[in-house]
Amino acid sequence: QNIHLVAKWLSSLEKKLEQHSEGSHRDFRVFVSAEPAPCPESHVIPQGILENSIKITSEAPTGMHANLHKALDNFSQDTLEMCSQEKEFRSILFALCYFHAVVAERRKFGPQGWNRPYPFSTGDLTISVSVLYNYLEASSKVPYDDLRYLVGEIMYGGHITDSWDRRLCKTYLEEFIKPEMLEGELCLAPGFPLPGNMDYNGYHQYIDDALPPESPHLYGLHPNAEIGFLTQRSEQLLRTVLELQPRDGRAGEGGAGTREETVQALLEEMLEKLTDEFNMAELIAKVEERTPYAVVALQECERMNVLTAEIRRSLAELELGLKGELTMTSDMESLENSLFLDTVPESWLKRSYPSTASLGSWFADLLARINELEAWTRDFSLPSTLWLGGFFNPQSILTAIMQTTARKNKWPLDKMTLQCDVTKKSREDFASAPREGAYVHGLFMEGARWDAQTGMITDARLKELTPAMPVLFIKAIPDDKQDTRGMYPCPLYKTRQRGPTYVWTFNLKTKENPSKWVLAGVALLLQI
């Protein structure tokens, strides 16, 4: 709706309420319902109305226990009795309630829960149960595939925009809704079997008695997922507190100007450490043959030049501003603020790569990236191992591996894929690049760990949130030669924000069912 019309209407409502506050019936009441505003600009309810009203909020339940009860509250004993295939209907209805509670509450684990947050609602659940009823009434056999498709791809899947989230939703339904559920062999979570045939109150009682205490296990996640999301929440809170500090705060007597001094010192140190830009003409002249690898190296140098030029320009400008030789602009002030608060300035981020690091670590990382590029462009021979996280565009180097192999073997590029073999070594153990493909280092795993002994994915150790991976050997092979049995297709992301920072998919060996790693949100990361 048009927010301006609402605001106008609300102010006339406020006047009307004032007029009717006297001389009206003593039981006269006005009920107004509202939903949370998406942004501060939408806070349009007049203060007068807010101050004179009794406010009641309906908080979304937290935790699986409350969510599962709330999901079941959408139904009644009558619902349970309405279907002719009573046993099947009740079992699947309870499984759908658990599924609904899990997908709604998994959001709290951030990107490891869902790549993007989705507005799942009770409407999705009640419509799914209606579909279940119609299908069971029309067929003597339970159409498991159809039900999973309708619920996972349409009712809930209709909200989902990310293909990895779609895979997660589908996997939950494959685990919860299958023929074994009627044979009493299905656990919705470790230690929580799907209940048998009960009445409505019996199901509520069963949740109270049998559901294990709240933990990431109820969602198929590793306990580390909770440590991760609580840590991020605390960091966010502390950062907000830091940003709320008064800008001109003086640290006691004699602390005048400390803010400027801190910024000045940092600024000088950065300008001193920042190396010269790459001389592109010189580098292009040095390249004998524009191989796919050489093209990537040149592109990376160009992008690095754009970033370092902006850093140098903005720091030099701010230095003049602090000396009083230039008038301070709002851009210069926000740069000063970023330096003081140890956050990466906006104009630098725009020209750089996704990162969740503080300014100090980000700058050290930037210098390391420049070092790698300098080493590579000395003679343009492929480094013994590539630091995949050090690229602006990691996809380009992975594509270059395929292009190089395709040219060498005269294979069509669109019929190729990358195979990823995890070695047992670290980067120091490699003296030269492989004859075909490339060695890459600097990857981390979240949600599980790599067992170098068995060469498989295995459960993470407690409190080790993102264990480092050994060096990976990446080589290109024809599509039809890849082995997908006993493999978990693992997404690789640039940062822990996941979502839009997706890079590639690597098949990793697993002894356990790959669905376990899907539910645990297992991914590879280029930086932590």
Short mmCIF file of C-alpha atoms in Angstrom, two decimals:
data_model
loop_
_atom_site.label_atom_id
_atom_site.label_comp_id
_atom_site.label_asym_id
_atom_site.label_seq_id
_atom_site.Cartn_x
_atom_site.Cartn_y
_atom_site.Cartn_z
CA GLN A 1 0.00 0.00 0.00
CA ASN A 2 1.02 3.63 -0.40
CA ILE A 3 2.77 4.63 2.83
CA HIS A 4 1.93 8.37 2.36
CA LEU A 5 -1.81 7.65 2.16
CA VAL A 6 -1.57 5.51 5.30
CA ALA A 7 0.28 8.27 7.16
CA LYS A 8 -2.37 10.82 6.09
CA TRP A 9 -5.21 8.51 7.13
CA LEU A 10 -3.58 7.83 10.51
CA SER A 11 -3.36 11.53 11.37
CA SER A 12 -7.09 11.96 10.58
CA LEU A 13 -7.77 8.84 12.72
CA GLU A 14 -5.88 10.51 15.58
CA LYS A 15 -8.14 13.61 15.31
CA LYS A 16 -11.29 11.45 15.18
CA LEU A 17 -10.19 9.53 18.28
CA GLU A 18 -9.67 12.83 20.11
CA GLN A 19 -13.18 13.98 19.14
CA HIS A 20 -14.75 10.70 20.30
CA SER A 21 -12.78 10.51 23.52
CA GLU A 22 -15.47 12.60 25.19
CA GLY A 23 -19.19 11.87 25.19
CA SER A 24 -18.89 8.39 23.66
CA HIS A 25 -20.22 5.11 25.06
CA ARG A 26 -18.05 3.92 27.93
CA ASP A 27 -17.42 0.56 26.18
CA PHE A 28 -16.38 2.19 22.90
CA ARG A 29 -13.01 0.77 21.74
CA VAL A 30 -10.96 0.95 18.54
CA PHE A 31 -8.85 -2.03 17.57
CA VAL A 32 -5.94 -1.43 15.17
CA SER A 33 -3.72 -4.24 13.91
CA ALA A 34 -0.28 -3.52 12.48
CA GLU A 35 2.70 -5.46 11.25
CA PRO A 36 6.39 -4.69 11.91
CA ALA A 37 7.68 -1.87 9.70
CA PRO A 38 10.42 -2.90 7.27
CA CYS A 39 12.41 0.32 7.80
CA PRO A 40 12.44 3.45 10.05
CA GLU A 41 10.79 5.54 7.28
CA SER A 42 7.69 3.37 7.63
CA HIS A 43 7.22 4.22 11.33
CA VAL A 44 4.18 6.35 10.62
CA ILE A 45 1.81 5.64 13.53
CA PRO A 46 1.33 9.01 15.33
CA GLN A 47 2.78 9.27 18.81
CA GLY A 48 -0.62 10.30 20.22
CA ILE A 49 -2.20 7.00 19.17
CA LEU A 50 0.76 5.00 20.51
CA GLU A 51 0.77 6.76 23.90
CA ASN A 52 -2.97 6.37 24.49
CA SER A 53 -3.27 2.74 23.47
CA ILE A 54 -2.72 -0.59 25.15
CA LYS A 55 -0.20 -2.44 22.99
CA ILE A 56 -0.29 -6.23 22.62
CA THR A 57 2.34 -8.00 20.52
CA SER A 58 2.34 -11.53 19.24
CA GLU A 59 5.95 -12.70 19.44
CA ALA A 60 6.96 -15.58 17.19
CA PRO A 61 7.76 -18.61 19.38
CA THR A 62 11.42 -19.50 19.79
CA GLY A 63 12.91 -22.96 19.96
CA MET A 64 11.65 -26.24 18.52
CA HIS A 65 9.45 -27.04 21.53
CA ALA A 66 7.30 -23.91 21.22
CA ASN A 67 7.33 -24.02 17.42
CA LEU A 68 6.17 -27.64 17.25
CA HIS A 69 3.29 -27.00 19.70
CA LYS A 70 2.34 -23.90 17.71
CA ALA A 71 2.38 -25.84 14.41
CA LEU A 72 0.09 -28.49 15.92
CA ASP A 73 -2.21 -25.76 17.31
CA ASN A 74 -3.37 -25.08 13.72
CA PHE A 75 -5.32 -28.38 13.87
CA SER A 76 -7.73 -30.17 16.22
CA GLN A 77 -9.11 -33.60 17.08
CA ASP A 78 -11.62 -33.11 14.23
CA THR A 79 -8.76 -32.66 11.74
CA LEU A 80 -7.22 -35.95 12.86
CA GLU A 81 -10.50 -37.78 12.36
CA MET A 82 -11.46 -36.36 8.96
CA CYS A 83 -9.42 -38.72 6.71
CA SER A 84 -10.37 -42.29 5.85
CA GLN A 85 -6.71 -43.36 5.84
CA GLU A 86 -6.39 -42.26 9.46
CA LYS A 87 -3.04 -43.81 10.41
CA GLU A 88 -1.22 -42.49 7.32
CA PHE A 89 -2.85 -39.07 7.59
CA ARG A 90 -1.90 -38.61 11.25
CA SER A 91 1.71 -39.74 10.79
CA ILE A 92 2.31 -37.46 7.82
CA LEU A 93 0.50 -34.54 9.48
CA PHE A 94 2.79 -34.79 12.53
CA ALA A 95 5.87 -35.06 10.28
CA LEU A 96 4.72 -31.94 8.39
CA CYS A 97 4.32 -30.07 11.69
CA TYR A 98 7.90 -31.00 12.61
CA PHE A 99 9.11 -30.01 9.13
CA HIS A 100 7.34 -26.65 9.44
CA ALA A 101 8.85 -25.96 12.88
CA VAL A 102 12.35 -26.89 11.67
CA VAL A 103 12.34 -24.74 8.53
CA ALA A 104 10.91 -21.74 10.40
CA GLU A 105 13.32 -21.92 13.35
CA ARG A 106 16.45 -22.87 11.38
CA ARG A 107 16.63 -19.21 10.32
CA LYS A 108 18.26 -18.30 13.65
CA PHE A 109 21.48 -20.07 12.62
CA GLY A 110 22.12 -17.40 9.98
CA PRO A 111 23.66 -18.37 6.61
CA GLN A 112 24.52 -21.85 7.90
CA GLY A 113 20.79 -22.34 8.49
CA TRP A 114 19.44 -20.79 5.27
CA ASN A 115 21.43 -18.90 2.62
CA ARG A 116 18.61 -16.34 2.62
CA PRO A 117 15.76 -15.79 5.13
CA TYR A 118 12.28 -16.81 3.90
CA PRO A 119 8.79 -15.83 5.12
CA PHE A 120 7.42 -19.36 5.79
CA SER A 121 3.98 -19.03 7.38
CA THR A 122 1.31 -21.22 8.98
CA GLY A 123 -0.62 -20.88 5.72
CA ASP A 124 2.05 -23.02 4.03
CA LEU A 125 1.48 -25.73 6.63
CA THR A 126 -2.35 -25.71 6.56
CA ILE A 127 -2.44 -25.79 2.74
CA SER A 128 0.06 -28.68 2.72
CA VAL A 129 -2.22 -30.62 5.11
CA SER A 130 -5.26 -29.94 2.86
CA VAL A 131 -3.29 -31.28 -0.12
CA LEU A 132 -2.34 -34.34 1.94
CA TYR A 133 -6.01 -34.96 2.80
CA ASN A 134 -7.13 -34.64 -0.85
CA TYR A 135 -4.43 -37.01 -2.09
CA LEU A 136 -5.10 -39.65 0.56
CA GLU A 137 -8.84 -39.54 -0.10
CA ALA A 138 -8.25 -40.00 -3.83
CA SER A 139 -5.72 -42.84 -3.65
CA SER A 140 -5.39 -46.05 -1.64
CA LYS A 141 -1.58 -45.89 -1.82
CA VAL A 142 0.33 -43.00 -0.24
CA PRO A 143 1.86 -40.97 -3.12
CA TYR A 144 5.08 -40.05 -1.27
CA ASP A 145 6.87 -38.55 -4.30
CA ASP A 146 3.92 -36.33 -5.24
CA LEU A 147 3.50 -35.09 -1.67
CA ARG A 148 7.19 -34.27 -1.29
CA TYR A 149 7.17 -32.45 -4.62
CA LEU A 150 4.08 -30.37 -3.85
CA VAL A 151 5.23 -29.40 -0.36
CA GLY A 152 8.93 -28.94 -1.16
CA GLU A 153 8.76 -27.31 -4.57
CA ILE A 154 5.46 -25.42 -4.43
CA MET A 155 3.99 -24.77 -0.94
CA TYR A 156 7.32 -24.06 0.79
CA GLY A 157 9.56 -24.08 -2.28
CA GLY A 158 7.56 -21.20 -3.75
CA HIS A 159 9.27 -18.88 -1.26
CA ILE A 160 12.76 -20.24 -1.93
CA THR A 161 15.02 -18.38 -4.36
CA ASP A 162 18.37 -20.10 -3.73
CA SER A 163 19.11 -23.50 -5.28
CA TRP A 164 21.08 -24.71 -2.22
CA ASP A 165 18.17 -23.78 0.05
CA ARG A 166 15.87 -25.70 -2.32
CA ARG A 167 18.13 -28.73 -1.93
CA LEU A 168 17.95 -28.39 1.87
CA CYS A 169 14.13 -28.16 1.88
CA LYS A 170 13.88 -31.19 -0.42
CA THR A 171 16.29 -33.21 1.75
CA TYR A 172 14.26 -32.58 4.93
CA LEU A 173 11.14 -33.92 3.19
CA GLU A 174 13.03 -36.96 1.86
CA GLU A 175 14.10 -37.72 5.43
CA PHE A 176 10.68 -37.09 7.06
CA ILE A 177 8.13 -38.33 4.52
CA LYS A 178 8.90 -41.84 3.27
CA PRO A 179 7.39 -45.36 3.54
CA GLU A 180 9.44 -46.21 6.67
CA MET A 181 7.37 -43.68 8.63
CA LEU A 182 4.46 -46.15 8.88
CA GLU A 183 6.70 -48.95 10.12
CA GLY A 184 7.75 -47.11 13.27
CA GLU A 185 11.35 -46.81 12.07
CA LEU A 186 11.61 -43.09 11.48
CA CYS A 187 13.35 -40.55 13.73
CA LEU A 188 12.57 -36.88 13.09
CA ALA A 189 15.69 -35.98 15.10
CA PRO A 190 18.19 -38.03 17.10
CA GLY A 191 16.19 -39.50 20.01
CA PHE A 192 12.82 -38.27 18.70
CA PRO A 193 10.91 -41.05 16.87
CA LEU A 194 7.84 -40.19 14.83
CA PRO A 195 4.91 -41.00 17.19
CA GLY A 196 2.39 -43.69 16.33
CA ASN A 197 -1.39 -43.23 16.11
CA MET A 198 -2.53 -40.88 18.93
CA ASP A 199 -5.31 -38.42 19.58
CA TYR A 200 -4.79 -34.65 19.42
CA ASN A 201 -3.96 -34.11 23.11
CA GLY A 202 -1.77 -37.22 23.00
CA TYR A 203 0.43 -35.57 20.37
CA HIS A 204 0.84 -32.41 22.48
CA GLN A 205 1.70 -34.61 25.47
CA TYR A 206 4.18 -36.59 23.35
CA ILE A 207 6.03 -33.36 22.42
CA ASP A 208 6.33 -32.46 26.12
CA ASP A 209 7.50 -35.95 27.10
CA ALA A 210 9.70 -37.05 24.21
CA LEU A 211 11.21 -34.03 22.44
CA PRO A 212 14.88 -33.68 23.51
CA PRO A 213 15.99 -30.29 24.90
CA GLU A 214 16.67 -27.47 22.40
CA SER A 215 19.93 -28.02 20.48
CA PRO A 216 21.23 -27.81 16.89
CA HIS A 217 20.82 -31.63 16.72
CA LEU A 218 17.04 -31.13 16.35
CA TYR A 219 17.71 -29.42 13.00
CA GLY A 220 20.36 -31.86 11.77
CA LEU A 221 23.06 -29.25 12.54
CA HIS A 222 26.31 -29.71 14.48
CA PRO A 223 26.47 -28.07 17.99
CA ASN A 224 29.17 -25.74 16.59
CA ALA A 225 26.44 -23.99 14.55
CA GLU A 226 25.11 -22.52 17.79
CA ILE A 227 28.55 -21.28 18.89
CA GLY A 228 28.95 -19.63 15.50
CA PHE A 229 25.64 -17.81 15.50
CA LEU A 230 25.93 -16.69 19.15
CA THR A 231 29.45 -15.36 18.49
CA GLN A 232 28.27 -13.39 15.46
CA ARG A 233 25.33 -12.00 17.42
CA SER A 234 27.66 -10.82 20.24
CA GLU A 235 30.06 -9.22 17.75
CA GLN A 236 27.16 -7.37 16.13
CA LEU A 237 25.98 -6.10 19.51
CA LEU A 238 29.47 -4.90 20.51
CA ARG A 239 29.98 -3.20 17.13
CA THR A 240 26.64 -1.37 17.57
CA VAL A 241 27.68 -0.23 21.07
CA LEU A 242 30.99 1.00 19.65
CA GLU A 243 29.24 2.93 16.87
CA LEU A 244 26.92 4.61 19.39
CA GLN A 245 29.84 6.22 21.24
CA PRO A 246 29.96 10.03 20.98
CA ARG A 247 32.12 11.09 18.02
CA ASP A 248 34.03 13.81 19.88
CA GLY A 249 34.61 11.71 23.01
CA ARG A 250 37.71 12.91 24.86
CA ALA A 251 39.46 10.24 26.91
CA GLY A 252 39.83 12.15 30.17
CA GLU A 253 42.08 15.19 30.55
CA GLY A 254 44.82 15.54 28.03
CA GLY A 255 43.00 13.19 25.69
CA ALA A 256 42.08 15.98 23.30
CA GLY A 257 42.59 15.15 19.67
CA THR A 258 43.22 11.47 20.39
CA ARG A 259 40.71 10.49 17.73
CA GLU A 260 42.52 12.49 15.02
CA GLU A 261 45.90 11.24 16.25
CA THR A 262 44.78 7.60 16.09
CA VAL A 263 43.43 8.07 12.58
CA GLN A 264 46.53 10.02 11.46
CA ALA A 265 48.90 7.29 12.72
CA LEU A 266 46.88 4.54 11.03
CA LEU A 267 46.65 6.51 7.81
CA GLU A 268 50.43 7.09 7.65
CA GLU A 269 51.14 3.42 8.36
CA MET A 270 48.78 2.29 5.59
CA LEU A 271 50.18 4.70 2.99
CA GLU A 272 53.70 3.55 3.88
CA LYS A 273 52.87 -0.18 3.53
CA LEU A 274 50.82 0.15 0.35
CA THR A 275 52.95 -0.90 -2.61
CA ASP A 276 53.05 0.83 -6.01
CA GLU A 277 50.42 -0.07 -8.58
CA PHE A 278 51.22 -2.78 -11.12
CA ASN A 279 52.72 -1.39 -14.33
CA MET A 280 50.23 -2.94 -16.75
CA ALA A 281 52.10 -2.00 -19.97
CA GLU A 282 55.26 -3.64 -18.63
CA LEU A 283 53.39 -6.78 -17.56
CA ILE A 284 51.55 -7.14 -20.90
CA ALA A 285 54.88 -6.81 -22.74
CA LYS A 286 56.35 -9.56 -20.54
CA VAL A 287 53.61 -12.09 -21.44
CA GLU A 288 54.83 -14.24 -24.32
CA GLU A 289 51.59 -16.15 -24.84
CA ARG A 290 48.18 -15.04 -23.54
CA THR A 291 47.27 -18.37 -21.94
CA PRO A 292 44.03 -18.55 -19.89
CA TYR A 293 46.20 -18.34 -16.73
CA ALA A 294 48.08 -15.26 -17.93
CA VAL A 295 44.78 -13.54 -18.80
CA VAL A 296 43.49 -14.18 -15.25
CA ALA A 297 46.73 -12.82 -13.72
CA LEU A 298 46.47 -9.61 -15.78
CA GLN A 299 42.78 -9.13 -14.91
CA GLU A 300 43.55 -9.56 -11.20
CA CYS A 301 46.37 -6.98 -11.40
CA GLU A 302 44.04 -4.49 -13.11
CA ARG A 303 41.38 -4.91 -10.43
CA MET A 304 44.01 -4.59 -7.71
CA ASN A 305 45.21 -1.31 -9.28
CA VAL A 306 41.67 0.12 -9.18
CA LEU A 307 41.40 -0.74 -5.47
CA THR A 308 44.85 0.47 -4.37
CA ALA A 309 44.44 3.71 -6.38
CA GLU A 310 41.20 4.45 -4.48
CA ILE A 311 42.82 3.62 -1.13
CA ARG A 312 45.78 5.90 -1.88
CA ARG A 313 43.57 8.72 -3.21
CA SER A 314 41.11 8.71 -0.30
CA LEU A 315 43.82 8.44 2.39
CA ALA A 316 45.88 11.29 0.87
CA GLU A 317 42.72 13.43 0.68
CA LEU A 318 41.84 12.71 4.31
CA GLU A 319 45.41 13.52 5.40
CA LEU A 320 45.09 16.98 3.83
CA GLY A 321 41.70 17.38 5.51
CA LEU A 322 43.13 16.53 8.94
CA LYS A 323 45.95 19.05 8.43
CA GLY A 324 43.34 21.68 7.60
CA GLU A 325 44.55 22.13 4.01
CA LEU A 326 41.26 20.79 2.57
CA THR A 327 37.67 21.26 3.71
CA MET A 328 36.36 18.03 5.27
CA THR A 329 33.59 16.48 3.15
CA SER A 330 31.06 13.87 4.30
CA ASP A 331 33.07 11.20 2.39
CA MET A 332 36.22 12.16 4.28
CA GLU A 333 34.36 12.10 7.58
CA SER A 334 32.96 8.63 6.95
CA LEU A 335 36.47 7.43 5.99
CA GLU A 336 37.85 8.87 9.24
CA ASN A 337 35.05 7.18 11.14
CA SER A 338 35.77 3.82 9.49
CA LEU A 339 39.48 4.05 10.31
CA PHE A 340 38.67 4.88 13.93
CA LEU A 341 36.13 2.06 14.29
CA ASP A 342 38.37 -0.48 12.48
CA THR A 343 35.86 -1.15 9.68
CA VAL A 344 36.58 -1.28 5.94
CA PRO A 345 35.50 2.03 4.31
CA GLU A 346 32.56 1.90 1.90
CA SER A 347 34.44 3.24 -1.15
CA TRP A 348 37.11 0.52 -0.72
CA LEU A 349 34.58 -2.27 -0.30
CA LYS A 350 32.84 -1.22 -3.51
CA ARG A 351 36.05 -1.85 -5.44
CA SER A 352 37.17 -4.93 -3.55
CA TYR A 353 35.83 -8.43 -2.78
CA PRO A 354 33.27 -9.68 -0.23
CA SER A 355 34.82 -9.72 3.24
CA THR A 356 33.60 -9.86 6.82
CA ALA A 357 36.99 -8.89 8.34
CA SER A 358 37.81 -5.85 10.44
CA LEU A 359 39.96 -3.19 8.77
CA GLY A 360 43.22 -4.39 10.37
CA SER A 361 42.86 -7.99 9.12
CA TRP A 362 41.42 -6.83 5.79
CA PHE A 363 44.47 -4.62 5.10
CA ALA A 364 46.96 -7.36 6.09
CA ASP A 365 45.03 -9.72 3.77
CA LEU A 366 45.18 -7.13 0.98
CA LEU A 367 49.00 -6.91 1.26
CA ALA A 368 49.21 -10.73 1.16
CA ARG A 369 47.09 -10.74 -2.04
CA ILE A 370 49.39 -8.16 -3.65
CA ASN A 371 52.42 -10.30 -2.69
CA GLU A 372 50.92 -13.37 -4.37
CA LEU A 373 50.22 -11.40 -7.56
CA GLU A 374 53.76 -9.95 -7.58
CA ALA A 375 55.25 -13.44 -7.28
CA TRP A 376 53.00 -14.81 -10.03
CA THR A 377 53.63 -11.97 -12.51
CA ARG A 378 57.44 -12.19 -12.23
CA ASP A 379 57.45 -14.80 -14.99
CA PHE A 380 53.75 -15.73 -15.28
CA SER A 381 54.39 -19.43 -14.57
CA LEU A 382 51.57 -20.97 -12.52
CA PRO A 383 52.41 -20.93 -8.77
CA SER A 384 53.05 -24.36 -7.19
CA THR A 385 49.80 -23.91 -5.23
CA LEU A 386 47.21 -21.20 -5.84
CA TRP A 387 45.65 -19.27 -2.95
CA LEU A 388 42.09 -19.45 -4.24
CA GLY A 389 40.81 -17.00 -1.62
CA GLY A 390 43.29 -14.37 -2.81
CA PHE A 391 41.46 -13.73 -6.09
CA PHE A 392 38.91 -11.01 -6.79
CA ASN A 393 37.24 -13.54 -9.06
CA PRO A 394 38.04 -17.15 -8.02
CA GLN A 395 35.66 -18.48 -10.72
CA SER A 396 38.00 -17.11 -13.42
CA ILE A 397 40.98 -19.22 -12.35
CA LEU A 398 38.79 -22.35 -12.02
CA THR A 399 37.43 -21.73 -15.52
CA ALA A 400 41.01 -21.21 -16.77
CA ILE A 401 41.89 -24.72 -15.52
CA MET A 402 39.10 -26.10 -17.73
CA GLN A 403 40.05 -23.94 -20.74
CA THR A 404 43.71 -25.00 -20.56
CA THR A 405 42.83 -28.72 -20.42
CA ALA A 406 40.20 -28.35 -23.15
CA ARG A 407 42.70 -26.71 -25.53
CA LYS A 408 45.40 -29.27 -24.79
CA ASN A 409 43.15 -32.32 -25.33
CA LYS A 410 40.82 -30.77 -27.95
CA TRP A 411 37.76 -31.39 -25.71
CA PRO A 412 34.59 -29.24 -25.92
CA LEU A 413 34.53 -26.84 -22.95
CA ASP A 414 30.78 -27.19 -22.29
CA LYS A 415 31.13 -30.97 -21.81
CA MET A 416 33.69 -30.62 -19.00
CA THR A 417 33.65 -30.44 -15.23
CA LEU A 418 36.18 -29.96 -12.44
CA GLN A 419 37.26 -32.90 -10.31
CA CYS A 420 38.50 -32.14 -6.83
CA ASP A 421 40.93 -34.53 -5.12
CA VAL A 422 41.83 -33.64 -1.55
CA THR A 423 45.53 -34.35 -0.98
CA LYS A 424 47.08 -35.25 2.39
CA LYS A 425 49.59 -32.40 2.22
CA SER A 426 49.85 -28.70 3.03
CA ARG A 427 51.13 -25.96 0.68
CA GLU A 428 54.74 -26.18 1.94
CA ASP A 429 54.98 -29.75 0.58
CA PHE A 430 54.57 -28.65 -3.05
CA ALA A 431 57.57 -27.38 -5.02
CA SER A 432 55.94 -27.04 -8.44
CA ALA A 433 52.53 -26.90 -10.16
CA PRO A 434 51.08 -30.19 -11.52
CA ARG A 435 51.43 -31.03 -15.24
CA GLU A 436 47.67 -30.62 -15.66
CA GLY A 437 45.20 -28.75 -13.45
CA ALA A 438 46.30 -26.84 -10.32
CA TYR A 439 46.89 -27.25 -6.61
CA VAL A 440 44.86 -24.82 -4.46
CA HIS A 441 45.23 -23.96 -0.80
CA GLY A 442 43.54 -21.76 1.80
CA LEU A 443 40.09 -23.39 1.98
CA PHE A 444 38.11 -24.06 5.17
CA MET A 445 35.16 -26.30 5.94
CA GLU A 446 32.12 -25.24 7.98
CA GLY A 447 29.61 -27.71 9.46
CA ALA A 448 31.95 -30.71 9.37
CA ARG A 449 35.67 -31.49 8.90
CA TRP A 450 37.86 -33.38 6.45
CA ASP A 451 39.43 -36.58 7.76
CA ALA A 452 42.78 -36.81 5.94
CA GLN A 453 43.34 -40.42 7.13
CA THR A 454 40.19 -41.85 5.53
CA GLY A 455 39.92 -39.16 2.84
CA MET A 456 36.27 -38.41 3.68
CA ILE A 457 34.02 -35.81 5.31
CA THR A 458 33.41 -36.56 8.98
CA ASP A 459 31.78 -34.93 12.04
CA ALA A 460 33.34 -31.67 13.19
CA ARG A 461 35.14 -31.52 16.52
CA LEU A 462 33.44 -29.41 19.16
CA LYS A 463 34.57 -25.75 19.13
CA GLU A 464 36.49 -26.16 15.84
CA LEU A 465 34.13 -24.06 13.72
CA THR A 466 36.05 -23.81 10.45
CA PRO A 467 38.90 -26.35 10.24
CA ALA A 468 41.41 -25.77 7.41
CA MET A 469 41.39 -28.11 4.41
CA PRO A 470 44.57 -29.74 3.05
CA VAL A 471 45.70 -28.71 -0.46
CA LEU A 472 43.15 -29.58 -3.17
CA PHE A 473 44.19 -30.92 -6.56
CA ILE A 474 41.74 -29.48 -9.11
CA LYS A 475 41.73 -30.92 -12.61
CA ALA A 476 39.31 -30.81 -15.54
CA ILE A 477 37.69 -34.02 -16.82
CA PRO A 478 34.94 -34.82 -19.34
CA ASP A 479 31.44 -34.71 -17.73
CA ASP A 480 30.75 -38.40 -18.31
CA LYS A 481 33.94 -39.48 -16.49
CA GLN A 482 32.97 -38.06 -13.11
CA ASP A 483 32.06 -40.44 -10.30
CA THR A 484 29.11 -39.17 -8.26
CA ARG A 485 28.58 -42.25 -6.06
CA GLY A 486 29.35 -41.74 -2.38
CA MET A 487 29.84 -38.03 -2.99
CA TYR A 488 28.49 -34.90 -1.30
CA PRO A 489 28.15 -31.99 -3.77
CA CYS A 490 29.66 -29.29 -1.57
CA PRO A 491 29.16 -25.57 -2.33
CA LEU A 492 32.18 -23.26 -2.08
CA TYR A 493 31.55 -19.69 -0.88
CA LYS A 494 33.86 -16.67 -0.53
CA THR A 495 32.76 -15.81 3.03
CA ARG A 496 30.61 -17.07 5.91
CA GLN A 497 27.78 -14.87 4.60
CA ARG A 498 27.36 -17.58 1.92
CA GLY A 499 24.36 -16.74 -0.36
CA PRO A 500 25.55 -14.42 -3.14
CA THR A 501 29.25 -15.24 -2.48
CA TYR A 502 28.87 -18.69 -4.12
CA VAL A 503 31.86 -19.73 -6.26
CA TRP A 504 31.70 -23.40 -7.36
CA THR A 505 30.59 -26.90 -6.38
CA PHE A 506 33.09 -29.64 -5.52
CA ASN A 507 32.17 -33.32 -5.03
CA LEU A 508 33.67 -34.58 -1.76
CA LYS A 509 33.83 -38.23 -0.68
CA THR A 510 31.54 -39.37 2.14
CA LYS A 511 30.88 -42.74 3.74
CA GLU A 512 27.66 -41.49 5.32
CA ASN A 513 24.53 -40.53 3.41
CA PRO A 514 25.13 -37.10 1.75
CA SER A 515 21.77 -35.93 3.18
CA LYS A 516 23.46 -35.73 6.61
CA TRP A 517 25.82 -33.03 5.31
CA VAL A 518 23.02 -31.20 3.50
CA LEU A 519 21.07 -30.83 6.77
CA ALA A 520 24.24 -29.86 8.64
CA GLY A 521 24.79 -26.98 6.19
CA VAL A 522 28.29 -28.19 5.25
CA ALA A 523 30.17 -25.84 2.91
CA LEU A 524 33.70 -24.86 1.92
CA LEU A 525 34.79 -21.26 2.56
CA LEU A 526 37.58 -19.14 1.09
CA GLN A 527 37.89 -16.86 4.13
CA ILE A 528 36.78 -16.98 7.75
#
